[in-house]
Amino acid sequence: MEKNKQRHIKRWLTPCEQVEHLKGKGVRFALVSEEWAVSYLSKNNNYFRLRSYRTGFSKVEEGPRKGQYANLDFKMLVDLSIIDMLLRYQMLPMTLDIEHFAKVRLLERIEEAGEDGYSIVRSFLASYDETNSKGEVFNSAKNEIRRGSSSPYVAGILAKYPDFDFPAWVFLELVSFGSFIYFYKFCADKFDDKKMMDEFYLLQSVKSLRNACAHNNCILNEMSAGKPMFRARNAVSMAVGGVSAIGKGQRKSKLSNDRLQQVATTLYVHNILASEGVHQHRSESLHAFVLRMNKHIEYYEGNDQISSGFEFIKKLVDAWFSPEIVDSEKTTLDSVCS
């Protein structure tokens, strides 16, 4: 019989103890006082989240400070957490824009194919029919839609279609982003449309970032190169390669990081899909974000992982979203925290 492994339970540290713990790891308190840090940890941020940004900093390899962080101040962790929050605030509405315009594009494609809008939805829903061990037929797609019957936003629509016989333009208002993407793939297969299939994979990447932003996951606490779960789509890789300011080495390095790859994919898809007006609105917001991102860029001198990650995002924004003159003293992004 396998022996039970003893659980390692960490004690809950008070904000004062958290500061002491950080000091023991070599974190400095030169840019802000320890008292300020204690107050910040008490009222503004979760210690576990904040300390996750330490992974982007190197440690001393020898001498009396071996194993401690070489150049990390508490204010840098705070700055990164704010920038990360603001990045999520940029990416989440952009993913919603993408979902909207992808739905518009799909409806146009269904019409071009001569579909009536009903039969293709019936076929898609039927593809989810399964039979359990008791011989009962169940359908996960219909079950997902059925759960909306208690929603004040779609209950009225569902009441008009009790038999699930939706036209495509109604169906797209009822399903989750994930289900919509698989309907997109279903249509791509039916129409034998390679371009649509490529777009399906792009939308999957966008959805992953959308979910991370919606669940308030940290993004910028890991920007190192590595082996991504999925390779960047050719269209994204080529578009990034077409940015003159980004060299081949930087493109390969940054797209090998899942998080930066998804950010790049979302920026790329939004650039090619959104309307001119929406694109311009996001452009202004993105350039305000870039200003805030680089406000304390001197903190990260000598830290290639962070400085080059910021540089990569800035280059994509500059290339794909027309720059606007943004007053850093007036922008609301800048006023979030100095």
Short mmCIF file of C-alpha atoms in Angstrom, two decimals:
data_model
loop_
_atom_site.label_atom_id
_atom_site.label_comp_id
_atom_site.label_asym_id
_atom_site.label_seq_id
_atom_site.Cartn_x
_atom_site.Cartn_y
_atom_site.Cartn_z
CA MET A 1 0.00 0.00 0.00
CA GLU A 2 1.36 3.39 -0.93
CA LYS A 3 2.24 5.49 2.08
CA ASN A 4 0.36 8.75 2.49
CA LYS A 5 2.55 11.69 1.68
CA GLN A 6 2.76 14.30 4.41
CA ARG A 7 1.21 17.58 3.36
CA HIS A 8 3.37 20.67 3.56
CA ILE A 9 1.08 23.35 4.93
CA LYS A 10 2.46 26.88 4.94
CA ARG A 11 1.46 29.18 7.76
CA TRP A 12 -0.56 32.28 6.89
CA LEU A 13 1.79 35.26 7.21
CA THR A 14 0.68 38.67 8.41
CA PRO A 15 1.59 41.67 6.22
CA CYS A 16 4.49 42.47 8.57
CA GLU A 17 5.72 38.89 8.31
CA GLN A 18 5.32 38.99 4.53
CA VAL A 19 7.64 41.99 4.37
CA GLU A 20 10.19 40.21 6.56
CA HIS A 21 9.93 37.13 4.36
CA LEU A 22 10.60 39.22 1.26
CA LYS A 23 13.56 40.89 2.93
CA GLY A 24 14.95 37.45 3.68
CA LYS A 25 14.78 36.69 -0.03
CA GLY A 26 16.78 39.82 -0.87
CA VAL A 27 13.88 42.10 -1.84
CA ARG A 28 14.80 45.73 -1.11
CA PHE A 29 12.60 48.53 0.21
CA ALA A 30 14.52 51.50 -1.20
CA LEU A 31 11.84 52.89 -3.55
CA VAL A 32 9.12 52.58 -0.91
CA SER A 33 9.29 52.17 2.85
CA GLU A 34 8.57 48.95 4.69
CA GLU A 35 5.64 50.71 6.39
CA TRP A 36 4.19 51.59 2.98
CA ALA A 37 4.62 47.98 1.87
CA VAL A 38 2.81 46.65 4.96
CA SER A 39 -0.10 49.00 4.28
CA TYR A 40 -0.15 48.02 0.60
CA LEU A 41 -0.21 44.30 1.41
CA SER A 42 -3.00 44.90 3.94
CA LYS A 43 -5.31 46.87 1.67
CA ASN A 44 -4.31 46.69 -2.00
CA ASN A 45 -2.98 43.35 -3.09
CA ASN A 46 -2.72 39.65 -2.39
CA TYR A 47 0.76 38.61 -1.27
CA PHE A 48 0.72 35.39 -3.29
CA ARG A 49 -0.14 37.30 -6.49
CA LEU A 50 2.34 40.08 -5.88
CA ARG A 51 5.29 37.82 -5.15
CA SER A 52 4.61 35.81 -8.33
CA TYR A 53 6.22 38.63 -10.33
CA ARG A 54 9.57 37.88 -8.67
CA THR A 55 10.16 35.04 -11.18
CA GLY A 56 11.32 37.57 -13.76
CA PHE A 57 14.31 38.59 -11.65
CA SER A 58 17.67 36.86 -11.36
CA LYS A 59 19.27 35.66 -8.13
CA VAL A 60 22.79 36.05 -6.77
CA GLU A 61 24.77 32.94 -7.65
CA GLU A 62 27.60 33.11 -5.12
CA GLY A 63 28.79 34.92 -2.02
CA PRO A 64 26.97 35.78 1.22
CA ARG A 65 23.78 36.74 -0.68
CA LYS A 66 23.68 33.56 -2.74
CA GLY A 67 20.09 32.61 -3.58
CA GLN A 68 18.74 36.10 -2.89
CA TYR A 69 17.34 38.37 -5.59
CA ALA A 70 20.07 40.45 -7.15
CA ASN A 71 18.14 43.58 -8.04
CA LEU A 72 14.55 43.52 -6.89
CA ASP A 73 12.73 46.26 -5.01
CA PHE A 74 9.21 45.89 -3.62
CA LYS A 75 8.05 48.81 -5.77
CA MET A 76 9.01 46.84 -8.88
CA LEU A 77 6.60 44.06 -7.89
CA VAL A 78 3.88 46.66 -7.36
CA ASP A 79 4.62 48.30 -10.71
CA LEU A 80 4.46 44.97 -12.55
CA SER A 81 1.19 44.03 -10.88
CA ILE A 82 -0.37 47.34 -11.96
CA ILE A 83 0.89 47.01 -15.53
CA ASP A 84 -0.44 43.45 -15.62
CA MET A 85 -3.85 44.60 -14.40
CA LEU A 86 -3.94 47.32 -17.05
CA LEU A 87 -2.92 44.82 -19.73
CA ARG A 88 -5.85 42.60 -18.76
CA TYR A 89 -8.10 45.66 -18.97
CA GLN A 90 -6.86 46.17 -22.54
CA MET A 91 -7.02 42.58 -23.70
CA LEU A 92 -10.43 41.62 -22.31
CA PRO A 93 -12.48 44.19 -24.28
CA MET A 94 -10.38 43.44 -27.35
CA THR A 95 -11.33 39.76 -27.12
CA LEU A 96 -14.98 40.80 -26.86
CA ASP A 97 -14.55 42.93 -29.99
CA ILE A 98 -13.03 39.92 -31.76
CA GLU A 99 -15.91 37.67 -30.73
CA HIS A 100 -18.41 40.20 -32.07
CA PHE A 101 -16.73 40.71 -35.44
CA ALA A 102 -16.02 37.01 -35.86
CA LYS A 103 -19.75 36.37 -35.45
CA VAL A 104 -20.53 39.01 -38.06
CA ARG A 105 -18.03 37.38 -40.42
CA LEU A 106 -19.46 33.90 -39.83
CA LEU A 107 -23.02 34.99 -40.57
CA GLU A 108 -21.82 36.58 -43.79
CA ARG A 109 -20.03 33.35 -44.72
CA ILE A 110 -23.13 31.24 -43.98
CA GLU A 111 -25.18 33.51 -46.25
CA GLU A 112 -22.55 33.29 -49.01
CA ALA A 113 -22.79 29.49 -48.84
CA GLY A 114 -26.52 29.66 -49.59
CA GLU A 115 -27.55 28.32 -46.19
CA ASP A 116 -30.96 29.25 -44.78
CA GLY A 117 -29.44 29.69 -41.30
CA TYR A 118 -31.51 26.93 -39.69
CA SER A 119 -30.29 23.64 -41.12
CA ILE A 120 -26.64 24.27 -40.30
CA VAL A 121 -27.51 24.92 -36.64
CA ARG A 122 -29.63 21.74 -36.54
CA SER A 123 -26.70 19.76 -37.95
CA PHE A 124 -24.26 21.28 -35.47
CA LEU A 125 -26.49 20.54 -32.47
CA ALA A 126 -27.18 17.02 -33.74
CA SER A 127 -23.44 16.36 -33.83
CA TYR A 128 -23.47 16.57 -30.01
CA ASP A 129 -26.04 13.79 -29.57
CA GLU A 130 -24.63 11.00 -27.38
CA THR A 131 -26.11 7.91 -25.81
CA ASN A 132 -25.28 6.94 -22.24
CA SER A 133 -25.07 3.44 -20.76
CA LYS A 134 -28.84 3.43 -20.14
CA GLY A 135 -29.57 4.12 -23.77
CA GLU A 136 -30.65 7.69 -23.04
CA VAL A 137 -29.74 10.40 -25.52
CA PHE A 138 -28.17 13.54 -24.11
CA ASN A 139 -26.73 16.61 -25.77
CA SER A 140 -24.15 18.77 -23.99
CA ALA A 141 -24.58 21.68 -26.42
CA LYS A 142 -28.32 21.84 -25.78
CA ASN A 143 -27.75 21.49 -22.06
CA GLU A 144 -25.44 24.50 -22.14
CA ILE A 145 -28.06 26.54 -23.96
CA ARG A 146 -30.81 25.30 -21.65
CA ARG A 147 -28.94 26.68 -18.64
CA GLY A 148 -29.59 30.16 -20.02
CA SER A 149 -33.30 29.80 -19.28
CA SER A 150 -32.70 31.41 -15.88
CA SER A 151 -30.79 34.34 -17.38
CA PRO A 152 -32.65 37.66 -17.70
CA TYR A 153 -30.62 38.33 -20.85
CA VAL A 154 -31.53 35.32 -22.98
CA ALA A 155 -34.51 33.66 -21.26
CA GLY A 156 -36.94 35.54 -23.50
CA ILE A 157 -35.15 34.38 -26.65
CA LEU A 158 -35.09 30.75 -25.46
CA ALA A 159 -38.81 30.86 -24.73
CA LYS A 160 -39.46 31.56 -28.40
CA TYR A 161 -37.50 28.47 -29.49
CA PRO A 162 -38.43 25.66 -27.08
CA ASP A 163 -37.48 23.03 -29.66
CA PHE A 164 -33.93 24.39 -30.21
CA ASP A 165 -34.73 25.18 -33.85
CA PHE A 166 -32.71 28.39 -33.93
CA PRO A 167 -31.59 30.36 -36.96
CA ALA A 168 -27.85 31.04 -36.92
CA TRP A 169 -28.24 34.72 -36.07
CA VAL A 170 -30.20 33.80 -32.92
CA PHE A 171 -28.01 30.82 -32.05
CA LEU A 172 -24.90 33.02 -31.89
CA GLU A 173 -26.56 35.15 -29.21
CA LEU A 174 -27.07 32.15 -26.95
CA VAL A 175 -23.81 30.22 -26.95
CA SER A 176 -20.56 30.74 -25.09
CA PHE A 177 -17.44 31.95 -26.88
CA GLY A 178 -16.08 28.40 -26.75
CA SER A 179 -19.18 26.89 -28.35
CA PHE A 180 -19.22 29.63 -30.94
CA ILE A 181 -15.64 28.79 -31.90
CA TYR A 182 -16.53 25.13 -32.41
CA PHE A 183 -19.53 26.16 -34.50
CA TYR A 184 -17.04 28.20 -36.54
CA LYS A 185 -14.96 25.06 -37.02
CA PHE A 186 -18.07 23.05 -37.91
CA CYS A 187 -18.90 25.58 -40.64
CA ALA A 188 -15.29 25.61 -41.85
CA ASP A 189 -15.43 21.81 -42.27
CA LYS A 190 -18.81 21.94 -43.98
CA PHE A 191 -17.70 24.64 -46.42
CA ASP A 192 -14.23 23.06 -46.83
CA ASP A 193 -12.82 26.51 -46.07
CA LYS A 194 -9.12 26.42 -45.10
CA LYS A 195 -9.04 30.11 -44.25
CA MET A 196 -11.88 29.66 -41.79
CA MET A 197 -10.08 26.69 -40.26
CA ASP A 198 -6.98 28.83 -39.73
CA GLU A 199 -9.20 31.47 -38.12
CA PHE A 200 -10.64 28.81 -35.81
CA TYR A 201 -7.18 28.18 -34.34
CA LEU A 202 -6.55 31.91 -34.00
CA LEU A 203 -9.85 32.28 -32.14
CA GLN A 204 -8.88 29.46 -29.78
CA SER A 205 -5.79 31.42 -28.77
CA VAL A 206 -7.87 34.56 -28.28
CA LYS A 207 -10.29 32.58 -26.10
CA SER A 208 -7.46 31.36 -23.88
CA LEU A 209 -6.36 34.93 -23.23
CA ARG A 210 -9.97 36.04 -22.75
CA ASN A 211 -10.45 33.35 -20.08
CA ALA A 212 -7.22 34.36 -18.33
CA CYS A 213 -8.28 38.01 -18.25
CA ALA A 214 -11.83 37.22 -17.14
CA HIS A 215 -10.50 35.07 -14.29
CA ASN A 216 -7.99 37.80 -13.38
CA ASN A 217 -5.00 35.52 -13.94
CA CYS A 218 -1.53 37.06 -13.92
CA ILE A 219 0.02 37.36 -17.39
CA LEU A 220 3.31 39.20 -17.02
CA ASN A 221 4.70 37.15 -14.16
CA GLU A 222 6.27 34.76 -16.68
CA MET A 223 7.73 36.16 -19.90
CA SER A 224 10.69 33.85 -20.42
CA ALA A 225 11.25 31.95 -23.64
CA GLY A 226 10.37 28.28 -23.55
CA LYS A 227 8.48 25.52 -25.29
CA PRO A 228 4.90 26.69 -25.94
CA MET A 229 1.90 24.38 -25.66
CA PHE A 230 1.06 25.29 -29.26
CA ARG A 231 3.17 26.89 -31.96
CA ALA A 232 2.10 30.32 -33.11
CA ARG A 233 -0.08 30.18 -36.20
CA ASN A 234 1.76 30.95 -39.44
CA ALA A 235 -0.31 34.08 -40.01
CA VAL A 236 0.74 35.50 -36.63
CA SER A 237 4.36 34.51 -37.04
CA MET A 238 4.51 36.09 -40.49
CA ALA A 239 2.76 39.26 -39.31
CA VAL A 240 5.15 39.62 -36.37
CA GLY A 241 8.04 38.93 -38.75
CA GLY A 242 6.73 41.72 -40.95
CA VAL A 243 7.26 44.26 -38.17
CA SER A 244 10.61 45.76 -39.15
CA ALA A 245 11.53 46.65 -35.58
CA ILE A 246 11.26 43.00 -34.49
CA GLY A 247 14.18 40.79 -35.44
CA LYS A 248 13.99 37.08 -36.14
CA GLY A 249 15.51 36.20 -32.78
CA GLN A 250 13.06 38.33 -30.82
CA ARG A 251 10.11 36.98 -32.79
CA LYS A 252 11.14 33.39 -32.12
CA SER A 253 11.85 34.05 -28.45
CA LYS A 254 8.65 35.93 -27.65
CA LEU A 255 6.33 33.67 -29.61
CA SER A 256 7.79 30.71 -27.73
CA ASN A 257 6.15 32.11 -24.59
CA ASP A 258 2.48 31.08 -24.46
CA ARG A 259 1.34 34.30 -22.81
CA LEU A 260 3.11 36.71 -25.15
CA GLN A 261 2.05 34.55 -28.08
CA GLN A 262 -1.60 34.91 -27.06
CA VAL A 263 -1.21 38.66 -26.58
CA ALA A 264 0.36 38.92 -30.05
CA THR A 265 -2.40 36.77 -31.56
CA THR A 266 -5.13 38.89 -30.00
CA LEU A 267 -3.53 42.12 -31.23
CA TYR A 268 -3.14 40.60 -34.71
CA VAL A 269 -6.71 39.27 -34.97
CA HIS A 270 -8.18 42.51 -33.68
CA ASN A 271 -6.14 44.44 -36.22
CA ILE A 272 -7.52 42.45 -39.15
CA LEU A 273 -11.07 41.92 -37.89
CA ALA A 274 -12.36 44.99 -36.04
CA SER A 275 -14.07 47.91 -37.74
CA GLU A 276 -12.14 51.11 -38.31
CA GLY A 277 -13.94 52.96 -35.52
CA VAL A 278 -13.46 50.22 -32.93
CA HIS A 279 -9.85 49.75 -34.02
CA GLN A 280 -9.12 53.46 -33.57
CA HIS A 281 -10.72 53.46 -30.12
CA ARG A 282 -8.56 50.54 -29.02
CA SER A 283 -5.51 52.19 -30.59
CA GLU A 284 -5.85 55.24 -28.36
CA SER A 285 -6.30 53.07 -25.29
CA LEU A 286 -3.36 50.80 -26.17
CA HIS A 287 -0.96 53.69 -26.65
CA ALA A 288 -2.01 55.11 -23.28
CA PHE A 289 -1.28 51.68 -21.82
CA VAL A 290 2.18 51.58 -23.43
CA LEU A 291 3.00 54.94 -21.89
CA ARG A 292 2.07 53.64 -18.46
CA MET A 293 3.89 50.35 -19.06
CA ASN A 294 7.14 52.22 -19.73
CA LYS A 295 6.72 54.91 -17.08
CA HIS A 296 9.23 53.26 -14.76
CA ILE A 297 11.19 51.36 -17.39
CA GLU A 298 14.43 52.34 -15.62
CA TYR A 299 13.47 49.86 -12.88
CA TYR A 300 14.15 47.01 -15.30
CA GLU A 301 17.50 48.05 -16.78
CA GLY A 302 19.59 44.91 -17.06
CA ASN A 303 16.52 42.67 -16.79
CA ASP A 304 16.19 41.41 -20.35
CA GLN A 305 13.15 39.21 -19.73
CA ILE A 306 10.98 42.12 -18.57
CA SER A 307 12.42 44.97 -20.64
CA SER A 308 12.36 42.94 -23.87
CA GLY A 309 8.84 41.70 -23.10
CA PHE A 310 7.65 45.29 -22.73
CA GLU A 311 9.55 46.24 -25.88
CA PHE A 312 7.87 43.43 -27.84
CA ILE A 313 4.38 44.56 -26.82
CA LYS A 314 5.20 48.17 -27.65
CA LYS A 315 6.52 47.29 -31.10
CA LEU A 316 3.35 45.34 -31.95
CA VAL A 317 1.13 48.19 -30.78
CA ASP A 318 3.17 50.74 -32.75
CA ALA A 319 3.06 48.59 -35.90
CA TRP A 320 -0.56 47.48 -35.90
CA PHE A 321 -2.40 50.33 -34.15
CA SER A 322 -1.92 53.85 -35.45
CA PRO A 323 -0.20 55.88 -32.75
CA GLU A 324 -1.96 58.84 -31.20
CA ILE A 325 -0.46 61.66 -29.16
CA VAL A 326 -1.34 60.75 -25.60
CA ASP A 327 -0.71 63.11 -22.68
CA SER A 328 0.73 60.94 -19.92
CA GLU A 329 -0.33 63.51 -17.33
CA LYS A 330 -3.99 63.27 -18.34
CA THR A 331 -4.51 59.65 -19.26
CA THR A 332 -6.57 57.68 -16.76
CA LEU A 333 -4.22 54.71 -17.11
CA ASP A 334 -1.34 56.82 -15.86
CA SER A 335 -3.30 58.02 -12.86
CA VAL A 336 -4.00 54.52 -11.58
CA CYS A 337 -0.75 54.49 -9.62
CA SER A 338 2.54 56.30 -9.84
#
